[in-house]
Amino acid sequence: MKSGAAHAWDAAGAPAASRADILAELSERISSMQRRTLGTGAEAPVVPVRSELSSLFPGQGLQPGGAYALASPLLAMMLLSAASQRGDWTAVIGLPDLSAEAVAAAGIDVERLAVIPHPGDQGVRVAATLAEVMAVVVLAGEHPSGGEVERLEARLRRAGSVLLVLGEWPAAVARLFVAEREWYGLEQGHGVLSSCRVTAVSEMPGRPRRRVQFTVSSMSVASGLIEHTDE
């Protein structure tokens, strides 16, 4: 992460033996953290989300043990924030350009955030390890095999953690993306972008699409993280 106090592990350019050492260190650190097991199933409480996003989900929050496919880094950061604000540990894997400023602007506690910007070929294994103690884990840049997907999803169900994948994911609980964005602040081609009106959409198998609108006022976050899908 670019500046800030997040807990970071980086395997960029490291040989295989060093990457194994990094993973071992991460596992050791995690074993010392307080573990929160949320449980899964119909009786398990949902993982909270920010109020402007809650209508995207049938239970007004994220399903413990579930994996979600996201097409927008902005949505990923916003979905981390409510869990972080209640004191849970969260994690981001595979986003080397993520800045501490963007994290803080999203309302995420950097002191309880684990960041692995360059996991090498260990991204799915790192996510499985982090799922033991993190309420929500963001994973980017991975194309796992079927066996890796099954093992990670089993870990999520056991711990009650939530996985947010930037990209596609087999059997995702829902797919979320930014369908529309409207920028404000420029007048006659001059000025500074001050805000962005965002339309976010959630697609779940066998259910109607859900749609919400909200305004992002911090352009230091929005200009770098808002990506939209033309659908």
PDB file of C-alpha atoms in Angstrom:
ATOM      1  CA  MET A   1       0.000   0.000   0.000  1.00  0.00           C
ATOM      2  CA  LYS A   2       1.152   3.502  -0.805  1.00  0.00           C
ATOM      3  CA  SER A   3       1.822   4.974   2.677  1.00  0.00           C
ATOM      4  CA  GLY A   4      -0.254   4.300   5.764  1.00  0.00           C
ATOM      5  CA  ALA A   5      -0.147   1.917   8.702  1.00  0.00           C
ATOM      6  CA  ALA A   6      -1.766  -1.191   7.229  1.00  0.00           C
ATOM      7  CA  HIS A   7      -0.125  -4.560   7.904  1.00  0.00           C
ATOM      8  CA  ALA A   8       1.504  -5.521   4.590  1.00  0.00           C
ATOM      9  CA  TRP A   9       3.195  -8.610   3.189  1.00  0.00           C
ATOM     10  CA  ASP A  10       4.677  -8.471  -0.312  1.00  0.00           C
ATOM     11  CA  ALA A  11       5.935 -11.359  -2.444  1.00  0.00           C
ATOM     12  CA  ALA A  12       6.783  -9.268  -5.510  1.00  0.00           C
ATOM     13  CA  GLY A  13       9.876 -10.625  -7.236  1.00  0.00           C
ATOM     14  CA  ALA A  14      10.565 -13.134  -4.477  1.00  0.00           C
ATOM     15  CA  PRO A  15      11.719 -16.674  -5.339  1.00  0.00           C
ATOM     16  CA  ALA A  16       9.464 -19.599  -4.487  1.00  0.00           C
ATOM     17  CA  ALA A  17      11.258 -20.340  -1.201  1.00  0.00           C
ATOM     18  CA  SER A  18      10.893 -16.720  -0.073  1.00  0.00           C
ATOM     19  CA  ARG A  19       7.203 -16.683  -1.006  1.00  0.00           C
ATOM     20  CA  ALA A  20       6.731 -19.763   1.176  1.00  0.00           C
ATOM     21  CA  ASP A  21       8.470 -17.935   4.036  1.00  0.00           C
ATOM     22  CA  ILE A  22       6.180 -14.938   3.571  1.00  0.00           C
ATOM     23  CA  LEU A  23       3.125 -17.206   3.678  1.00  0.00           C
ATOM     24  CA  ALA A  24       4.459 -18.895   6.827  1.00  0.00           C
ATOM     25  CA  GLU A  25       4.998 -15.508   8.488  1.00  0.00           C
ATOM     26  CA  LEU A  26       1.488 -14.468   7.527  1.00  0.00           C
ATOM     27  CA  SER A  27       0.059 -17.671   9.005  1.00  0.00           C
ATOM     28  CA  GLU A  28       1.982 -17.095  12.242  1.00  0.00           C
ATOM     29  CA  ARG A  29       0.774 -13.522  12.546  1.00  0.00           C
ATOM     30  CA  ILE A  30      -2.800 -14.588  11.865  1.00  0.00           C
ATOM     31  CA  SER A  31      -2.681 -17.248  14.569  1.00  0.00           C
ATOM     32  CA  SER A  32      -2.085 -14.488  17.102  1.00  0.00           C
ATOM     33  CA  MET A  33      -5.100 -12.427  15.995  1.00  0.00           C
ATOM     34  CA  GLN A  34      -8.494 -12.644  17.605  1.00  0.00           C
ATOM     35  CA  ARG A  35     -10.611 -15.027  15.557  1.00  0.00           C
ATOM     36  CA  ARG A  36     -14.209 -14.090  14.797  1.00  0.00           C
ATOM     37  CA  THR A  37     -16.342 -17.016  13.625  1.00  0.00           C
ATOM     38  CA  LEU A  38     -19.620 -15.736  12.271  1.00  0.00           C
ATOM     39  CA  GLY A  39     -21.137 -19.081  11.324  1.00  0.00           C
ATOM     40  CA  THR A  40     -23.087 -19.794   8.171  1.00  0.00           C
ATOM     41  CA  GLY A  41     -26.564 -20.800   7.128  1.00  0.00           C
ATOM     42  CA  ALA A  42     -29.967 -19.182   7.412  1.00  0.00           C
ATOM     43  CA  GLU A  43     -29.555 -18.328  11.103  1.00  0.00           C
ATOM     44  CA  ALA A  44     -26.171 -16.608  10.751  1.00  0.00           C
ATOM     45  CA  PRO A  45     -26.223 -12.804  10.946  1.00  0.00           C
ATOM     46  CA  VAL A  46     -25.248 -11.002   7.778  1.00  0.00           C
ATOM     47  CA  VAL A  47     -21.985  -9.084   7.597  1.00  0.00           C
ATOM     48  CA  PRO A  48     -23.033  -5.416   7.646  1.00  0.00           C
ATOM     49  CA  VAL A  49     -22.578  -3.077   4.703  1.00  0.00           C
ATOM     50  CA  ARG A  50     -22.908   0.674   4.328  1.00  0.00           C
ATOM     51  CA  SER A  51     -26.498   1.901   4.247  1.00  0.00           C
ATOM     52  CA  GLU A  52     -26.278   3.132   0.655  1.00  0.00           C
ATOM     53  CA  LEU A  53     -25.440  -0.406  -0.506  1.00  0.00           C
ATOM     54  CA  SER A  54     -27.692  -2.468   1.772  1.00  0.00           C
ATOM     55  CA  SER A  55     -30.579  -2.641  -0.716  1.00  0.00           C
ATOM     56  CA  LEU A  56     -28.341  -4.586  -3.111  1.00  0.00           C
ATOM     57  CA  PHE A  57     -28.628  -7.623  -0.815  1.00  0.00           C
ATOM     58  CA  PRO A  58     -31.748  -9.611   0.212  1.00  0.00           C
ATOM     59  CA  GLY A  59     -30.700  -9.629   3.876  1.00  0.00           C
ATOM     60  CA  GLN A  60     -29.348  -6.061   3.791  1.00  0.00           C
ATOM     61  CA  GLY A  61     -25.793  -7.390   4.124  1.00  0.00           C
ATOM     62  CA  LEU A  62     -23.214  -9.915   2.962  1.00  0.00           C
ATOM     63  CA  GLN A  63     -23.873 -13.626   3.427  1.00  0.00           C
ATOM     64  CA  PRO A  64     -21.327 -15.230   5.795  1.00  0.00           C
ATOM     65  CA  GLY A  65     -19.365 -17.912   3.970  1.00  0.00           C
ATOM     66  CA  GLY A  66     -20.231 -16.442   0.573  1.00  0.00           C
ATOM     67  CA  ALA A  67     -18.165 -15.218  -2.363  1.00  0.00           C
ATOM     68  CA  TYR A  68     -19.143 -12.194  -4.462  1.00  0.00           C
ATOM     69  CA  ALA A  69     -17.889 -11.192  -7.917  1.00  0.00           C
ATOM     70  CA  LEU A  70     -17.241  -7.451  -8.262  1.00  0.00           C
ATOM     71  CA  ALA A  71     -16.370  -5.330 -11.293  1.00  0.00           C
ATOM     72  CA  SER A  72     -15.505  -2.189  -9.307  1.00  0.00           C
ATOM     73  CA  PRO A  73     -12.729  -1.517  -6.753  1.00  0.00           C
ATOM     74  CA  LEU A  74     -14.907   1.269  -5.322  1.00  0.00           C
ATOM     75  CA  LEU A  75     -17.640  -1.227  -4.396  1.00  0.00           C
ATOM     76  CA  ALA A  76     -15.036  -3.513  -2.834  1.00  0.00           C
ATOM     77  CA  MET A  77     -13.718  -0.740  -0.583  1.00  0.00           C
ATOM     78  CA  MET A  78     -17.222   0.359   0.384  1.00  0.00           C
ATOM     79  CA  LEU A  79     -18.203  -3.217   1.249  1.00  0.00           C
ATOM     80  CA  LEU A  80     -15.165  -3.525   3.534  1.00  0.00           C
ATOM     81  CA  SER A  81     -15.908  -0.387   5.479  1.00  0.00           C
ATOM     82  CA  ALA A  82     -18.892  -1.362   7.661  1.00  0.00           C
ATOM     83  CA  ALA A  83     -17.200  -4.537   8.919  1.00  0.00           C
ATOM     84  CA  SER A  84     -14.029  -2.565   9.556  1.00  0.00           C
ATOM     85  CA  GLN A  85     -15.883   0.138  11.466  1.00  0.00           C
ATOM     86  CA  ARG A  86     -17.379  -2.412  13.863  1.00  0.00           C
ATOM     87  CA  GLY A  87     -13.857  -3.605  14.699  1.00  0.00           C
ATOM     88  CA  ASP A  88     -13.378  -6.580  12.380  1.00  0.00           C
ATOM     89  CA  TRP A  89     -10.127  -7.334  10.580  1.00  0.00           C
ATOM     90  CA  THR A  90     -10.300  -7.052   6.796  1.00  0.00           C
ATOM     91  CA  ALA A  91      -7.817  -7.792   4.008  1.00  0.00           C
ATOM     92  CA  VAL A  92      -6.950  -6.768   0.459  1.00  0.00           C
ATOM     93  CA  ILE A  93      -4.915  -9.075  -1.799  1.00  0.00           C
ATOM     94  CA  GLY A  94      -3.498  -8.198  -5.218  1.00  0.00           C
ATOM     95  CA  LEU A  95      -4.154  -4.433  -5.465  1.00  0.00           C
ATOM     96  CA  PRO A  96      -0.674  -2.852  -5.523  1.00  0.00           C
ATOM     97  CA  ASP A  97      -1.938   0.615  -6.515  1.00  0.00           C
ATOM     98  CA  LEU A  98      -4.336   0.937  -3.589  1.00  0.00           C
ATOM     99  CA  SER A  99      -3.465   4.010  -1.515  1.00  0.00           C
ATOM    100  CA  ALA A 100      -3.862   4.583   2.205  1.00  0.00           C
ATOM    101  CA  GLU A 101      -5.786   7.750   1.373  1.00  0.00           C
ATOM    102  CA  ALA A 102      -8.367   5.810  -0.644  1.00  0.00           C
ATOM    103  CA  VAL A 103      -8.714   3.249   2.141  1.00  0.00           C
ATOM    104  CA  ALA A 104      -9.193   5.911   4.809  1.00  0.00           C
ATOM    105  CA  ALA A 105     -11.672   7.843   2.646  1.00  0.00           C
ATOM    106  CA  ALA A 106     -13.764   4.666   2.339  1.00  0.00           C
ATOM    107  CA  GLY A 107     -13.942   4.465   6.146  1.00  0.00           C
ATOM    108  CA  ILE A 108     -11.659   1.435   6.565  1.00  0.00           C
ATOM    109  CA  ASP A 109      -9.492   1.214   9.675  1.00  0.00           C
ATOM    110  CA  VAL A 110      -5.952   0.827   8.320  1.00  0.00           C
ATOM    111  CA  GLU A 111      -4.796  -0.458  11.709  1.00  0.00           C
ATOM    112  CA  ARG A 112      -6.992  -3.531  11.261  1.00  0.00           C
ATOM    113  CA  LEU A 113      -6.333  -4.058   7.560  1.00  0.00           C
ATOM    114  CA  ALA A 114      -3.968  -6.668   6.108  1.00  0.00           C
ATOM    115  CA  VAL A 115      -2.604  -5.784   2.656  1.00  0.00           C
ATOM    116  CA  ILE A 116      -0.802  -8.211   0.355  1.00  0.00           C
ATOM    117  CA  PRO A 117      -0.188  -6.124  -2.800  1.00  0.00           C
ATOM    118  CA  HIS A 118       1.865  -8.734  -4.689  1.00  0.00           C
ATOM    119  CA  PRO A 119       0.917 -12.265  -3.587  1.00  0.00           C
ATOM    120  CA  GLY A 120       2.734 -13.861  -6.530  1.00  0.00           C
ATOM    121  CA  ASP A 121       1.134 -17.203  -7.341  1.00  0.00           C
ATOM    122  CA  GLN A 122      -0.090 -17.592  -3.756  1.00  0.00           C
ATOM    123  CA  GLY A 123      -3.155 -15.346  -3.893  1.00  0.00           C
ATOM    124  CA  VAL A 124      -5.777 -18.039  -3.349  1.00  0.00           C
ATOM    125  CA  ARG A 125      -3.722 -19.700  -0.583  1.00  0.00           C
ATOM    126  CA  VAL A 126      -3.249 -16.339   1.118  1.00  0.00           C
ATOM    127  CA  ALA A 127      -6.993 -15.660   0.889  1.00  0.00           C
ATOM    128  CA  ALA A 128      -7.730 -19.058   2.464  1.00  0.00           C
ATOM    129  CA  THR A 129      -5.315 -18.311   5.307  1.00  0.00           C
ATOM    130  CA  LEU A 130      -6.732 -14.836   5.920  1.00  0.00           C
ATOM    131  CA  ALA A 131     -10.301 -16.139   5.868  1.00  0.00           C
ATOM    132  CA  GLU A 132      -9.632 -17.801   9.225  1.00  0.00           C
ATOM    133  CA  VAL A 133      -9.671 -14.437  11.028  1.00  0.00           C
ATOM    134  CA  MET A 134     -10.819 -11.760   8.584  1.00  0.00           C
ATOM    135  CA  ALA A 135     -14.492 -10.890   8.294  1.00  0.00           C
ATOM    136  CA  VAL A 136     -14.097  -9.762   4.678  1.00  0.00           C
ATOM    137  CA  VAL A 137     -11.275 -10.492   2.195  1.00  0.00           C
ATOM    138  CA  VAL A 138     -10.816  -8.773  -1.183  1.00  0.00           C
ATOM    139  CA  LEU A 139      -8.991 -10.822  -3.827  1.00  0.00           C
ATOM    140  CA  ALA A 140      -7.874  -9.455  -7.203  1.00  0.00           C
ATOM    141  CA  GLY A 141      -5.983 -10.779 -10.211  1.00  0.00           C
ATOM    142  CA  GLU A 142      -6.579 -14.504  -9.647  1.00  0.00           C
ATOM    143  CA  HIS A 143      -7.719 -17.274 -12.022  1.00  0.00           C
ATOM    144  CA  PRO A 144      -7.914 -20.267  -9.691  1.00  0.00           C
ATOM    145  CA  SER A 145      -8.458 -23.885 -10.613  1.00  0.00           C
ATOM    146  CA  GLY A 146     -11.630 -25.709  -9.670  1.00  0.00           C
ATOM    147  CA  GLY A 147      -9.920 -27.435  -6.766  1.00  0.00           C
ATOM    148  CA  GLU A 148      -8.597 -24.141  -5.398  1.00  0.00           C
ATOM    149  CA  VAL A 149     -12.065 -22.611  -5.598  1.00  0.00           C
ATOM    150  CA  GLU A 150     -13.606 -25.523  -3.696  1.00  0.00           C
ATOM    151  CA  ARG A 151     -10.982 -25.436  -0.944  1.00  0.00           C
ATOM    152  CA  LEU A 152     -11.272 -21.687  -0.474  1.00  0.00           C
ATOM    153  CA  GLU A 153     -15.068 -21.787  -0.402  1.00  0.00           C
ATOM    154  CA  ALA A 154     -14.948 -24.570   2.199  1.00  0.00           C
ATOM    155  CA  ARG A 155     -12.693 -22.365   4.346  1.00  0.00           C
ATOM    156  CA  LEU A 156     -15.101 -19.437   3.967  1.00  0.00           C
ATOM    157  CA  ARG A 157     -18.069 -21.565   5.047  1.00  0.00           C
ATOM    158  CA  ARG A 158     -16.231 -22.911   8.073  1.00  0.00           C
ATOM    159  CA  ALA A 159     -15.090 -19.478   9.270  1.00  0.00           C
ATOM    160  CA  GLY A 160     -18.133 -17.502   8.159  1.00  0.00           C
ATOM    161  CA  SER A 161     -15.926 -15.040   6.292  1.00  0.00           C
ATOM    162  CA  VAL A 162     -16.842 -13.223   3.066  1.00  0.00           C
ATOM    163  CA  LEU A 163     -14.776 -13.151  -0.132  1.00  0.00           C
ATOM    164  CA  LEU A 164     -15.026 -10.203  -2.550  1.00  0.00           C
ATOM    165  CA  VAL A 165     -13.414 -11.117  -5.871  1.00  0.00           C
ATOM    166  CA  LEU A 166     -12.500  -8.375  -8.335  1.00  0.00           C
ATOM    167  CA  GLY A 167     -13.341 -10.376 -11.433  1.00  0.00           C
ATOM    168  CA  GLU A 168     -15.393 -13.465 -12.141  1.00  0.00           C
ATOM    169  CA  TRP A 169     -15.937 -16.261  -9.620  1.00  0.00           C
ATOM    170  CA  PRO A 170     -17.739 -19.583 -10.107  1.00  0.00           C
ATOM    171  CA  ALA A 171     -20.952 -19.925  -8.098  1.00  0.00           C
ATOM    172  CA  ALA A 172     -20.750 -16.381  -6.735  1.00  0.00           C
ATOM    173  CA  VAL A 173     -23.629 -15.420  -4.444  1.00  0.00           C
ATOM    174  CA  ALA A 174     -24.022 -12.241  -6.490  1.00  0.00           C
ATOM    175  CA  ARG A 175     -22.295 -10.184  -9.157  1.00  0.00           C
ATOM    176  CA  LEU A 176     -21.997  -6.451  -8.463  1.00  0.00           C
ATOM    177  CA  PHE A 177     -20.975  -3.696 -10.847  1.00  0.00           C
ATOM    178  CA  VAL A 178     -21.260   0.037 -11.515  1.00  0.00           C
ATOM    179  CA  ALA A 179     -23.741   0.459 -14.378  1.00  0.00           C
ATOM    180  CA  GLU A 180     -23.776   4.251 -14.623  1.00  0.00           C
ATOM    181  CA  ARG A 181     -21.725   7.180 -13.355  1.00  0.00           C
ATOM    182  CA  GLU A 182     -22.299  10.907 -13.703  1.00  0.00           C
ATOM    183  CA  TRP A 183     -19.544  13.371 -12.823  1.00  0.00           C
ATOM    184  CA  TYR A 184     -20.080  16.817 -11.321  1.00  0.00           C
ATOM    185  CA  GLY A 185     -17.818  19.837 -10.928  1.00  0.00           C
ATOM    186  CA  LEU A 186     -16.725  20.615 -14.485  1.00  0.00           C
ATOM    187  CA  GLU A 187     -18.322  23.684 -16.051  1.00  0.00           C
ATOM    188  CA  GLN A 188     -17.779  24.411 -19.741  1.00  0.00           C
ATOM    189  CA  GLY A 189     -14.746  22.124 -19.732  1.00  0.00           C
ATOM    190  CA  HIS A 190     -13.074  23.816 -16.766  1.00  0.00           C
ATOM    191  CA  GLY A 191     -12.959  23.271 -13.022  1.00  0.00           C
ATOM    192  CA  VAL A 192     -12.354  20.358 -10.685  1.00  0.00           C
ATOM    193  CA  LEU A 193     -14.357  17.142 -10.392  1.00  0.00           C
ATOM    194  CA  SER A 194     -16.149  17.365  -7.045  1.00  0.00           C
ATOM    195  CA  SER A 195     -18.468  14.349  -6.949  1.00  0.00           C
ATOM    196  CA  CYS A 196     -19.814  11.394  -8.877  1.00  0.00           C
ATOM    197  CA  ARG A 197     -23.343   9.998  -8.920  1.00  0.00           C
ATOM    198  CA  VAL A 198     -23.043   6.203  -9.101  1.00  0.00           C
ATOM    199  CA  THR A 199     -25.606   3.562 -10.030  1.00  0.00           C
ATOM    200  CA  ALA A 200     -24.626   0.135  -8.699  1.00  0.00           C
ATOM    201  CA  VAL A 201     -26.329  -3.114  -9.672  1.00  0.00           C
ATOM    202  CA  SER A 202     -26.489  -6.538  -8.036  1.00  0.00           C
ATOM    203  CA  GLU A 203     -27.310  -9.695  -9.996  1.00  0.00           C
ATOM    204  CA  MET A 204     -28.210 -12.914  -8.178  1.00  0.00           C
ATOM    205  CA  PRO A 205     -29.177 -16.218  -9.840  1.00  0.00           C
ATOM    206  CA  GLY A 206     -32.941 -16.549 -10.148  1.00  0.00           C
ATOM    207  CA  ARG A 207     -33.654 -13.075  -8.711  1.00  0.00           C
ATOM    208  CA  PRO A 208     -34.479  -9.683 -10.234  1.00  0.00           C
ATOM    209  CA  ARG A 209     -31.670  -7.187 -10.496  1.00  0.00           C
ATOM    210  CA  ARG A 210     -31.262  -4.804  -7.564  1.00  0.00           C
ATOM    211  CA  ARG A 211     -30.140  -1.241  -8.183  1.00  0.00           C
ATOM    212  CA  VAL A 212     -29.046   1.610  -5.905  1.00  0.00           C
ATOM    213  CA  GLN A 213     -27.780   5.141  -6.453  1.00  0.00           C
ATOM    214  CA  PHE A 214     -25.395   7.105  -4.260  1.00  0.00           C
ATOM    215  CA  THR A 215     -22.970  10.007  -4.508  1.00  0.00           C
ATOM    216  CA  VAL A 216     -19.225   9.781  -3.956  1.00  0.00           C
ATOM    217  CA  SER A 217     -17.892  13.184  -2.955  1.00  0.00           C
ATOM    218  CA  SER A 218     -14.169  12.464  -2.589  1.00  0.00           C
ATOM    219  CA  MET A 219     -12.623  12.535  -6.033  1.00  0.00           C
ATOM    220  CA  SER A 220      -9.282  11.307  -4.679  1.00  0.00           C
ATOM    221  CA  VAL A 221     -11.106   8.012  -4.255  1.00  0.00           C
ATOM    222  CA  ALA A 222     -13.622   8.039  -7.081  1.00  0.00           C
ATOM    223  CA  SER A 223     -11.351   8.989  -9.952  1.00  0.00           C
ATOM    224  CA  GLY A 224      -9.082   6.022  -9.326  1.00  0.00           C
ATOM    225  CA  LEU A 225     -11.525   3.385  -8.149  1.00  0.00           C
ATOM    226  CA  ILE A 226     -14.798   3.869 -10.025  1.00  0.00           C
ATOM    227  CA  GLU A 227     -15.011   1.498 -12.954  1.00  0.00           C
ATOM    228  CA  HIS A 228     -18.246   0.828 -14.744  1.00  0.00           C
ATOM    229  CA  THR A 229     -19.660  -1.943 -16.914  1.00  0.00           C
ATOM    230  CA  ASP A 230     -21.746  -1.192 -19.975  1.00  0.00           C
ATOM    231  CA  GLU A 231     -24.705  -3.554 -19.654  1.00  0.00           C
TER     232      GLU A 231
END
